[in-house]
Amino acid sequence: MKNSLFRKGVLAFSALTLTFSASSALAQCDDGEIVAKFSHVTGGTTHPKVVAANNFAARVNEEMNGIMCVEVFPNSTLFGDSKELEALLLGDVQFLAPSLSKFGSYTRKYGVFDLPFIFEDIDAAIRFTQSDTGRALLNDMSDLGFVGLGYWMSGMKYFSANKPLIVPSDANGLKFRVQASDVAKAMIAAMGASPQPMAFAEVYGALQTGVVDGQENTWSNIYTKKFFEVQDSVTETNHQLLAYLFMTSTDFLDSLEPAVRDQLLIIADEVTQQANLDVKAAEAKNRQNILDSGGTINELSAEQRAEWVEAMRPVWDQFEGDIGVEIIESAASS
Ligand code: LMR
């Protein structure tokens, strides 16, 4: 992998107005409607995935009234990280939006989304998902029965720990919770720290009790799950993307009448576009929410940030074989 492709990320917050949905999580479904469950792991009211999932349910429930009814189960209340993909294939849930980092046992190619500093910002990630390569990846797992309906951006990620992290050597010897991603594990190891894969629902407790020293996540997750309350501070590393695959199963989609399927797919596409328009404003709002709630954010100088970029540089080469050079080059040049 050419070093020139390893680029620094920068923050770029937008002043876009948020369009938060006020729809309640559980809809009242009528007899005769196709009831479809949407399970996810995030919470709060200002989280981009919460807003997008509720918008999707609200639109289906209004525009497809009498035909289909979507019920949303947030906060891992129906299925957590480890069971939700299996549940989709079993028909126990019809819609999910798992992090792209959680597909390692189904496809290695999604490792591209986890490569540190590959996307300069959310806009670059959106450009990649709209490229031919990104579109092809959306349905990379169709053989397995998964249907990608759209990519939902969540934000860039930041490290937090029980001590201030200013340069990567500050992380030496610490234990960090990571998602179930080999790339994330390698990235933490490259910092001289230990990765601890763990379901999202367990992170707050693990930080609070000291099972792990730190974690990495978006402003929206750090705020809505209150991670900042049990950490010394959050460091504005902006080192990695968090994005979701809004998805259903082939079995569910094939079970629908063509006209019903078409209407559903149009709503899914419009909700996806709106979610990606709103995400930067949601992230900016949740960053401010952390500060307003007494959290501490460490900003980095250009030199300090360059040290993080340098420390994680070896990870790209490690996963080039799994992901494919062309995919990496396409993402890096987006
Ligand atoms: C995490 O596990 O940290 C995230 O993937 C949770 C989420 O869905 O935003």
mmCIF file of C-alpha atoms and ligand atoms in Angstrom:
data_model
loop_
_atom_site.group_PDB
_atom_site.id
_atom_site.type_symbol
_atom_site.label_atom_id
_atom_site.label_comp_id
_atom_site.label_asym_id
_atom_site.label_seq_id
_atom_site.Cartn_x
_atom_site.Cartn_y
_atom_site.Cartn_z
ATOM 1 C CA MET A 1 0.000 0.000 0.000
ATOM 2 C CA LYS A 2 1.361 3.357 -0.987
ATOM 3 C CA ASN A 3 2.084 5.662 1.926
ATOM 4 C CA SER A 4 0.525 8.547 0.026
ATOM 5 C CA LEU A 5 -2.825 6.828 0.438
ATOM 6 C CA PHE A 6 -2.538 6.943 4.201
ATOM 7 C CA ARG A 7 -4.131 10.259 4.862
ATOM 8 C CA LYS A 8 -4.856 12.337 7.870
ATOM 9 C CA GLY A 9 -8.440 12.916 8.871
ATOM 10 C CA VAL A 10 -9.827 16.287 9.763
ATOM 11 C CA LEU A 11 -13.010 17.236 11.522
ATOM 12 C CA ALA A 12 -15.627 18.906 9.457
ATOM 13 C CA PHE A 13 -18.797 19.651 11.310
ATOM 14 C CA SER A 14 -21.803 20.895 9.473
ATOM 15 C CA ALA A 15 -24.411 23.319 10.583
ATOM 16 C CA LEU A 16 -27.207 21.246 9.072
ATOM 17 C CA THR A 17 -30.429 21.305 10.966
ATOM 18 C CA LEU A 18 -31.439 18.033 12.571
ATOM 19 C CA THR A 19 -34.721 16.425 11.780
ATOM 20 C CA PHE A 20 -35.263 14.252 14.803
ATOM 21 C CA SER A 21 -38.218 11.963 14.658
ATOM 22 C CA ALA A 22 -40.595 11.975 17.559
ATOM 23 C CA SER A 23 -42.015 8.564 16.699
ATOM 24 C CA SER A 24 -42.290 6.181 19.581
ATOM 25 C CA ALA A 25 -40.254 3.007 19.474
ATOM 26 C CA LEU A 26 -43.088 0.498 19.477
ATOM 27 C CA ALA A 27 -45.863 1.005 16.964
ATOM 28 C CA GLN A 28 -49.420 -0.240 17.378
ATOM 29 C CA CYS A 29 -49.740 -2.779 14.577
ATOM 30 C CA ASP A 30 -53.136 -3.703 13.181
ATOM 31 C CA ASP A 31 -54.433 -7.178 12.374
ATOM 32 C CA GLY A 32 -53.502 -8.215 8.857
ATOM 33 C CA GLU A 33 -50.395 -6.011 8.651
ATOM 34 C CA ILE A 34 -47.002 -7.556 7.995
ATOM 35 C CA VAL A 35 -45.195 -6.921 11.283
ATOM 36 C CA ALA A 36 -41.467 -6.303 10.831
ATOM 37 C CA LYS A 37 -39.078 -5.926 13.769
ATOM 38 C CA PHE A 38 -36.110 -3.534 13.661
ATOM 39 C CA SER A 39 -33.514 -4.329 16.319
ATOM 40 C CA HIS A 40 -30.484 -2.190 17.165
ATOM 41 C CA VAL A 41 -28.082 -1.569 20.012
ATOM 42 C CA THR A 42 -27.957 2.209 20.384
ATOM 43 C CA GLY A 43 -30.001 4.472 22.623
ATOM 44 C CA GLY A 44 -30.938 7.977 23.654
ATOM 45 C CA THR A 45 -32.893 10.391 21.479
ATOM 46 C CA THR A 46 -30.102 12.252 19.677
ATOM 47 C CA HIS A 47 -28.236 9.268 18.250
ATOM 48 C CA PRO A 48 -28.162 9.122 14.407
ATOM 49 C CA LYS A 49 -29.159 5.439 14.312
ATOM 50 C CA VAL A 50 -32.017 5.958 16.765
ATOM 51 C CA VAL A 51 -33.305 8.861 14.683
ATOM 52 C CA ALA A 52 -32.957 7.026 11.360
ATOM 53 C CA ALA A 53 -34.561 3.794 12.616
ATOM 54 C CA ASN A 54 -37.473 5.746 14.099
ATOM 55 C CA ASN A 55 -37.862 7.768 10.887
ATOM 56 C CA PHE A 56 -37.939 4.561 8.862
ATOM 57 C CA ALA A 57 -40.583 3.030 11.141
ATOM 58 C CA ALA A 58 -42.652 6.238 11.170
ATOM 59 C CA ARG A 59 -42.654 6.486 7.385
ATOM 60 C CA VAL A 60 -43.508 2.815 6.797
ATOM 61 C CA ASN A 61 -46.218 2.935 9.434
ATOM 62 C CA GLU A 62 -47.789 6.003 7.893
ATOM 63 C CA GLU A 63 -47.278 5.424 4.178
ATOM 64 C CA MET A 64 -47.825 1.647 4.231
ATOM 65 C CA ASN A 65 -50.593 1.723 6.836
ATOM 66 C CA GLY A 66 -52.669 -1.466 6.629
ATOM 67 C CA ILE A 67 -49.884 -3.280 4.756
ATOM 68 C CA MET A 68 -46.778 -3.221 6.917
ATOM 69 C CA CYS A 69 -45.914 -2.170 10.460
ATOM 70 C CA VAL A 70 -42.347 -1.705 11.746
ATOM 71 C CA GLU A 71 -41.573 -2.021 15.458
ATOM 72 C CA VAL A 72 -38.229 -0.661 16.658
ATOM 73 C CA PHE A 73 -36.348 -2.296 19.538
ATOM 74 C CA PRO A 74 -33.370 -0.097 20.549
ATOM 75 C CA ASN A 75 -30.683 -0.596 23.242
ATOM 76 C CA SER A 76 -30.083 -4.328 22.544
ATOM 77 C CA THR A 77 -33.528 -5.040 24.055
ATOM 78 C CA LEU A 78 -34.397 -7.618 21.389
ATOM 79 C CA PHE A 79 -30.967 -8.764 20.178
ATOM 80 C CA GLY A 80 -27.453 -7.635 21.075
ATOM 81 C CA ASP A 81 -24.349 -7.628 18.901
ATOM 82 C CA SER A 82 -23.629 -11.330 19.021
ATOM 83 C CA LYS A 83 -27.058 -12.648 18.029
ATOM 84 C CA GLU A 84 -28.658 -10.133 15.692
ATOM 85 C CA LEU A 85 -27.231 -11.313 12.352
ATOM 86 C CA GLU A 86 -28.119 -14.905 13.088
ATOM 87 C CA ALA A 87 -31.617 -13.761 14.157
ATOM 88 C CA LEU A 88 -32.067 -11.970 10.817
ATOM 89 C CA LEU A 89 -31.282 -15.153 8.910
ATOM 90 C CA LEU A 90 -33.656 -17.121 11.150
ATOM 91 C CA GLY A 91 -36.466 -14.633 10.459
ATOM 92 C CA ASP A 92 -36.716 -13.525 14.103
ATOM 93 C CA VAL A 93 -36.040 -9.903 13.093
ATOM 94 C CA GLN A 94 -36.444 -8.182 9.710
ATOM 95 C CA PHE A 95 -34.312 -5.011 9.906
ATOM 96 C CA LEU A 96 -30.937 -4.278 11.462
ATOM 97 C CA ALA A 97 -28.256 -1.617 11.230
ATOM 98 C CA PRO A 98 -25.091 -3.175 12.678
ATOM 99 C CA SER A 99 -21.740 -1.460 12.551
ATOM 100 C CA LEU A 100 -19.730 -2.416 9.456
ATOM 101 C CA SER A 101 -17.048 -3.567 11.908
ATOM 102 C CA LYS A 102 -19.177 -6.486 13.041
ATOM 103 C CA PHE A 103 -19.237 -8.528 9.811
ATOM 104 C CA GLY A 104 -15.777 -10.107 10.070
ATOM 105 C CA SER A 105 -17.108 -13.667 10.141
ATOM 106 C CA TYR A 106 -19.198 -13.032 6.991
ATOM 107 C CA THR A 107 -16.912 -10.888 4.818
ATOM 108 C CA ARG A 108 -13.322 -9.709 5.202
ATOM 109 C CA LYS A 109 -13.796 -6.876 2.719
ATOM 110 C CA TYR A 110 -15.653 -4.664 5.194
ATOM 111 C CA GLY A 111 -12.329 -4.334 7.002
ATOM 112 C CA VAL A 112 -11.740 -1.390 4.658
ATOM 113 C CA PHE A 113 -14.187 0.729 6.682
ATOM 114 C CA ASP A 114 -12.122 0.074 9.826
ATOM 115 C CA LEU A 115 -8.714 1.025 8.468
ATOM 116 C CA PRO A 116 -7.407 3.880 10.616
ATOM 117 C CA PHE A 117 -7.323 7.312 8.973
ATOM 118 C CA ILE A 118 -8.520 5.987 5.595
ATOM 119 C CA PHE A 119 -11.375 8.518 5.434
ATOM 120 C CA GLU A 120 -10.609 12.185 5.926
ATOM 121 C CA ASP A 121 -14.116 12.761 7.237
ATOM 122 C CA ILE A 122 -17.714 11.517 6.938
ATOM 123 C CA ASP A 123 -18.093 13.146 3.520
ATOM 124 C CA ALA A 124 -15.189 11.094 2.165
ATOM 125 C CA ALA A 125 -16.799 7.935 3.540
ATOM 126 C CA ILE A 126 -20.109 8.846 1.889
ATOM 127 C CA ARG A 127 -18.319 9.437 -1.427
ATOM 128 C CA PHE A 128 -16.758 5.974 -1.159
ATOM 129 C CA THR A 129 -20.087 4.293 -0.402
ATOM 130 C CA GLN A 130 -21.556 5.976 -3.485
ATOM 131 C CA SER A 131 -18.696 4.863 -5.759
ATOM 132 C CA ASP A 132 -18.936 1.706 -7.887
ATOM 133 C CA THR A 133 -16.727 -0.128 -5.385
ATOM 134 C CA GLY A 134 -18.803 1.024 -2.417
ATOM 135 C CA ARG A 135 -22.080 0.111 -4.122
ATOM 136 C CA ALA A 136 -20.759 -3.371 -4.955
ATOM 137 C CA LEU A 137 -19.779 -3.882 -1.313
ATOM 138 C CA LEU A 138 -23.329 -3.083 -0.170
ATOM 139 C CA ASN A 139 -24.446 -6.505 -1.330
ATOM 140 C CA ASP A 140 -21.212 -8.378 -0.836
ATOM 141 C CA MET A 141 -23.037 -10.877 1.408
ATOM 142 C CA SER A 142 -26.074 -11.577 -0.796
ATOM 143 C CA ASP A 143 -25.023 -15.244 -1.138
ATOM 144 C CA LEU A 144 -25.528 -15.560 2.604
ATOM 145 C CA GLY A 145 -29.051 -14.131 2.521
ATOM 146 C CA PHE A 146 -28.214 -10.574 3.646
ATOM 147 C CA VAL A 147 -29.562 -7.574 1.715
ATOM 148 C CA GLY A 148 -27.869 -4.191 2.110
ATOM 149 C CA LEU A 149 -30.493 -1.427 1.940
ATOM 150 C CA GLY A 150 -28.053 1.432 2.485
ATOM 151 C CA TYR A 151 -25.047 2.682 4.415
ATOM 152 C CA TRP A 152 -25.862 4.860 7.414
ATOM 153 C CA MET A 153 -22.969 6.983 8.607
ATOM 154 C CA SER A 154 -22.564 7.316 12.366
ATOM 155 C CA GLY A 155 -19.473 9.475 12.709
ATOM 156 C CA MET A 156 -15.722 9.456 13.154
ATOM 157 C CA LYS A 157 -14.340 7.787 16.277
ATOM 158 C CA TYR A 158 -12.401 9.114 19.263
ATOM 159 C CA PHE A 159 -10.489 7.379 22.028
ATOM 160 C CA SER A 160 -11.417 7.762 25.640
ATOM 161 C CA ALA A 161 -9.594 6.312 28.657
ATOM 162 C CA ASN A 162 -9.200 6.543 32.410
ATOM 163 C CA LYS A 163 -6.240 8.878 31.832
ATOM 164 C CA PRO A 164 -5.642 11.621 29.253
ATOM 165 C CA LEU A 165 -4.467 10.248 25.893
ATOM 166 C CA ILE A 166 -2.465 12.863 24.044
ATOM 167 C CA VAL A 167 0.058 10.784 22.117
ATOM 168 C CA PRO A 168 -0.151 7.036 21.328
ATOM 169 C CA SER A 169 2.465 6.131 23.956
ATOM 170 C CA ASP A 170 -0.062 7.309 26.592
ATOM 171 C CA ALA A 171 -2.061 4.198 25.670
ATOM 172 C CA ASN A 172 0.817 1.789 26.333
ATOM 173 C CA GLY A 173 -0.294 -1.092 28.515
ATOM 174 C CA LEU A 174 -3.952 -0.004 28.663
ATOM 175 C CA LYS A 175 -6.852 -2.297 27.789
ATOM 176 C CA PHE A 176 -9.360 -0.959 25.244
ATOM 177 C CA ARG A 177 -12.799 -2.303 24.438
ATOM 178 C CA VAL A 178 -13.168 -2.825 20.688
ATOM 179 C CA GLN A 179 -15.944 -4.078 18.445
ATOM 180 C CA ALA A 180 -15.538 -7.622 17.092
ATOM 181 C CA SER A 181 -13.144 -6.515 14.351
ATOM 182 C CA ASP A 182 -9.684 -7.870 13.572
ATOM 183 C CA VAL A 183 -8.670 -4.494 12.154
ATOM 184 C CA ALA A 184 -9.655 -2.759 15.393
ATOM 185 C CA LYS A 185 -7.696 -5.347 17.372
ATOM 186 C CA ALA A 186 -4.589 -4.799 15.247
ATOM 187 C CA MET A 187 -4.960 -1.034 15.584
ATOM 188 C CA ILE A 188 -5.015 -1.210 19.377
ATOM 189 C CA ALA A 189 -2.036 -3.558 19.382
ATOM 190 C CA ALA A 190 -0.153 -1.077 17.154
ATOM 191 C CA MET A 191 -0.610 1.479 19.966
ATOM 192 C CA GLY A 192 1.083 -0.884 22.433
ATOM 193 C CA ALA A 193 -2.267 -1.524 24.136
ATOM 194 C CA SER A 194 -4.505 -4.620 24.529
ATOM 195 C CA PRO A 195 -7.768 -4.990 22.618
ATOM 196 C CA GLN A 196 -10.773 -6.511 24.369
ATOM 197 C CA PRO A 197 -13.670 -7.317 21.992
ATOM 198 C CA MET A 198 -16.974 -6.829 23.784
ATOM 199 C CA ALA A 199 -20.658 -6.318 22.979
ATOM 200 C CA PHE A 200 -21.765 -2.693 22.972
ATOM 201 C CA ALA A 201 -24.276 -3.276 25.785
ATOM 202 C CA GLU A 202 -21.453 -4.246 28.146
ATOM 203 C CA VAL A 203 -19.138 -1.283 27.554
ATOM 204 C CA TYR A 204 -20.410 1.138 30.203
ATOM 205 C CA GLY A 205 -20.172 -1.461 32.973
ATOM 206 C CA ALA A 206 -16.725 -2.582 31.827
ATOM 207 C CA LEU A 207 -15.431 1.004 31.885
ATOM 208 C CA GLN A 208 -17.033 1.679 35.243
ATOM 209 C CA THR A 209 -15.619 -1.410 36.942
ATOM 210 C CA GLY A 210 -12.194 -1.156 35.310
ATOM 211 C CA VAL A 211 -12.509 -4.373 33.274
ATOM 212 C CA VAL A 212 -11.194 -2.154 30.458
ATOM 213 C CA ASP A 213 -9.387 1.196 30.694
ATOM 214 C CA GLY A 214 -10.750 2.805 27.560
ATOM 215 C CA GLN A 215 -12.804 2.555 24.393
ATOM 216 C CA GLU A 216 -13.213 4.219 21.003
ATOM 217 C CA ASN A 217 -16.472 5.570 19.656
ATOM 218 C CA THR A 218 -18.405 8.451 18.115
ATOM 219 C CA TRP A 219 -19.591 11.531 20.027
ATOM 220 C CA SER A 220 -23.136 10.179 19.767
ATOM 221 C CA ASN A 221 -22.309 6.849 21.405
ATOM 222 C CA ILE A 222 -20.030 8.431 24.007
ATOM 223 C CA TYR A 223 -22.798 10.862 24.957
ATOM 224 C CA THR A 224 -25.924 8.702 24.757
ATOM 225 C CA LYS A 225 -24.288 5.785 26.585
ATOM 226 C CA LYS A 226 -22.635 8.144 29.110
ATOM 227 C CA PHE A 227 -19.158 6.691 28.574
ATOM 228 C CA PHE A 228 -17.689 10.148 29.263
ATOM 229 C CA GLU A 229 -18.953 9.903 32.853
ATOM 230 C CA VAL A 230 -16.724 6.907 33.593
ATOM 231 C CA GLN A 231 -13.635 8.069 31.679
ATOM 232 C CA ASP A 232 -11.056 10.761 32.419
ATOM 233 C CA SER A 233 -11.492 12.364 28.994
ATOM 234 C CA VAL A 234 -12.092 11.838 25.291
ATOM 235 C CA THR A 235 -9.343 12.628 22.773
ATOM 236 C CA GLU A 236 -10.247 14.099 19.419
ATOM 237 C CA THR A 237 -8.269 11.526 17.402
ATOM 238 C CA ASN A 238 -10.833 11.241 14.604
ATOM 239 C CA HIS A 239 -9.033 8.030 13.745
ATOM 240 C CA GLN A 240 -11.656 5.738 12.270
ATOM 241 C CA LEU A 241 -15.136 5.643 10.780
ATOM 242 C CA LEU A 242 -18.225 4.187 12.408
ATOM 243 C CA ALA A 243 -20.954 3.416 9.883
ATOM 244 C CA TYR A 244 -23.791 0.927 9.658
ATOM 245 C CA LEU A 245 -25.240 -1.479 7.146
ATOM 246 C CA PHE A 246 -28.996 -0.846 7.118
ATOM 247 C CA MET A 247 -30.114 -4.308 6.116
ATOM 248 C CA THR A 248 -32.784 -6.936 5.761
ATOM 249 C CA SER A 249 -32.808 -10.542 4.599
ATOM 250 C CA THR A 250 -33.396 -12.013 1.152
ATOM 251 C CA ASP A 251 -36.093 -14.238 2.630
ATOM 252 C CA PHE A 252 -38.057 -11.295 4.003
ATOM 253 C CA LEU A 253 -37.744 -9.199 0.851
ATOM 254 C CA ASP A 254 -38.702 -12.150 -1.378
ATOM 255 C CA SER A 255 -41.780 -12.811 0.753
ATOM 256 C CA LEU A 256 -43.266 -9.403 -0.200
ATOM 257 C CA GLU A 257 -45.519 -8.612 -3.154
ATOM 258 C CA PRO A 258 -43.488 -6.683 -5.785
ATOM 259 C CA ALA A 259 -45.433 -3.429 -5.247
ATOM 260 C CA VAL A 260 -44.991 -3.656 -1.468
ATOM 261 C CA ARG A 261 -41.289 -4.398 -1.885
ATOM 262 C CA ASP A 262 -40.831 -1.448 -4.240
ATOM 263 C CA GLN A 263 -42.552 0.975 -1.876
ATOM 264 C CA LEU A 264 -40.469 -0.293 1.029
ATOM 265 C CA LEU A 265 -37.213 0.055 -0.912
ATOM 266 C CA ILE A 266 -38.056 3.646 -1.895
ATOM 267 C CA ILE A 267 -38.703 4.564 1.749
ATOM 268 C CA ALA A 268 -35.492 2.791 2.817
ATOM 269 C CA ASP A 269 -33.512 4.760 0.250
ATOM 270 C CA GLU A 270 -35.023 8.129 1.196
ATOM 271 C CA VAL A 271 -34.493 7.494 4.917
ATOM 272 C CA THR A 272 -30.872 6.583 4.181
ATOM 273 C CA GLN A 273 -30.290 9.812 2.271
ATOM 274 C CA GLN A 274 -31.850 11.869 5.063
ATOM 275 C CA ALA A 275 -29.824 10.051 7.739
ATOM 276 C CA ASN A 276 -26.588 10.848 5.953
ATOM 277 C CA LEU A 277 -27.584 14.501 5.537
ATOM 278 C CA ASP A 278 -28.295 14.809 9.274
ATOM 279 C CA VAL A 279 -25.397 12.858 10.741
ATOM 280 C CA LYS A 280 -22.766 15.606 11.034
ATOM 281 C CA ALA A 281 -25.129 17.918 12.871
ATOM 282 C CA ALA A 282 -26.088 15.068 15.245
ATOM 283 C CA GLU A 283 -22.437 14.387 15.975
ATOM 284 C CA ALA A 284 -21.688 18.074 16.585
ATOM 285 C CA LYS A 285 -24.676 18.305 18.907
ATOM 286 C CA ASN A 286 -23.604 15.265 20.913
ATOM 287 C CA ARG A 287 -20.029 16.586 21.174
ATOM 288 C CA GLN A 288 -21.470 19.735 22.698
ATOM 289 C CA ASN A 289 -23.782 17.657 24.911
ATOM 290 C CA ILE A 290 -20.703 15.923 26.378
ATOM 291 C CA LEU A 291 -19.101 19.282 27.201
ATOM 292 C CA ASP A 292 -22.343 20.678 28.613
ATOM 293 C CA SER A 293 -22.663 17.595 30.826
ATOM 294 C CA GLY A 294 -19.201 18.093 32.321
ATOM 295 C CA GLY A 295 -17.145 15.795 30.056
ATOM 296 C CA THR A 296 -13.604 16.680 29.009
ATOM 297 C CA ILE A 297 -12.383 16.652 25.408
ATOM 298 C CA ASN A 298 -8.661 16.760 24.575
ATOM 299 C CA GLU A 299 -7.921 18.494 21.283
ATOM 300 C CA LEU A 300 -4.710 17.515 19.512
ATOM 301 C CA SER A 301 -2.080 19.657 17.831
ATOM 302 C CA ALA A 302 -1.113 18.722 14.268
ATOM 303 C CA GLU A 303 2.126 17.182 15.579
ATOM 304 C CA GLN A 304 0.331 15.102 18.192
ATOM 305 C CA ARG A 305 -2.169 13.854 15.644
ATOM 306 C CA ALA A 306 0.634 12.933 13.260
ATOM 307 C CA GLU A 307 1.961 10.592 15.949
ATOM 308 C CA TRP A 308 -1.361 8.689 16.022
ATOM 309 C CA VAL A 309 -1.343 8.439 12.233
ATOM 310 C CA GLU A 310 2.224 7.130 12.274
ATOM 311 C CA ALA A 311 1.542 4.574 15.037
ATOM 312 C CA MET A 312 -1.356 3.035 13.109
ATOM 313 C CA ARG A 313 0.281 3.063 9.682
ATOM 314 C CA PRO A 314 1.335 -0.651 9.778
ATOM 315 C CA VAL A 315 -2.285 -1.819 10.075
ATOM 316 C CA TRP A 316 -3.084 -1.117 6.424
ATOM 317 C CA ASP A 317 -0.462 -3.539 5.125
ATOM 318 C CA GLN A 318 -1.606 -6.204 7.537
ATOM 319 C CA PHE A 319 -5.111 -6.334 5.982
ATOM 320 C CA GLU A 320 -4.310 -5.640 2.353
ATOM 321 C CA GLY A 321 -4.630 -9.347 1.456
ATOM 322 C CA ASP A 322 -8.006 -9.732 3.199
ATOM 323 C CA ILE A 323 -9.585 -6.566 1.846
ATOM 324 C CA GLY A 324 -7.951 -6.194 -1.569
ATOM 325 C CA VAL A 325 -5.664 -3.411 -2.795
ATOM 326 C CA GLU A 326 -8.245 -2.009 -5.227
ATOM 327 C CA ILE A 327 -10.859 -1.574 -2.532
ATOM 328 C CA ILE A 328 -8.359 0.110 -0.225
ATOM 329 C CA GLU A 329 -7.145 2.436 -2.977
ATOM 330 C CA SER A 330 -10.684 3.365 -3.923
ATOM 331 C CA ALA A 331 -11.592 4.184 -0.296
ATOM 332 C CA ALA A 332 -8.394 6.105 0.334
ATOM 333 C CA SER A 333 -8.850 8.294 -2.725
ATOM 334 C CA SER A 334 -12.521 9.104 -2.033
HETATM 335 C C1 LMR B 1 -20.147 -0.206 19.047
HETATM 336 O O1 LMR B 1 -20.289 -1.413 19.258
HETATM 337 O O2 LMR B 1 -19.335 0.500 19.636
HETATM 338 C C2 LMR B 1 -21.029 0.444 17.995
HETATM 339 O O3 LMR B 1 -21.012 -0.343 16.863
HETATM 340 C C3 LMR B 1 -22.426 0.585 18.488
HETATM 341 C C4 LMR B 1 -23.292 1.198 17.416
HETATM 342 O O4 LMR B 1 -24.092 0.473 16.850
HETATM 343 O O5 LMR B 1 -23.157 2.402 17.196
#
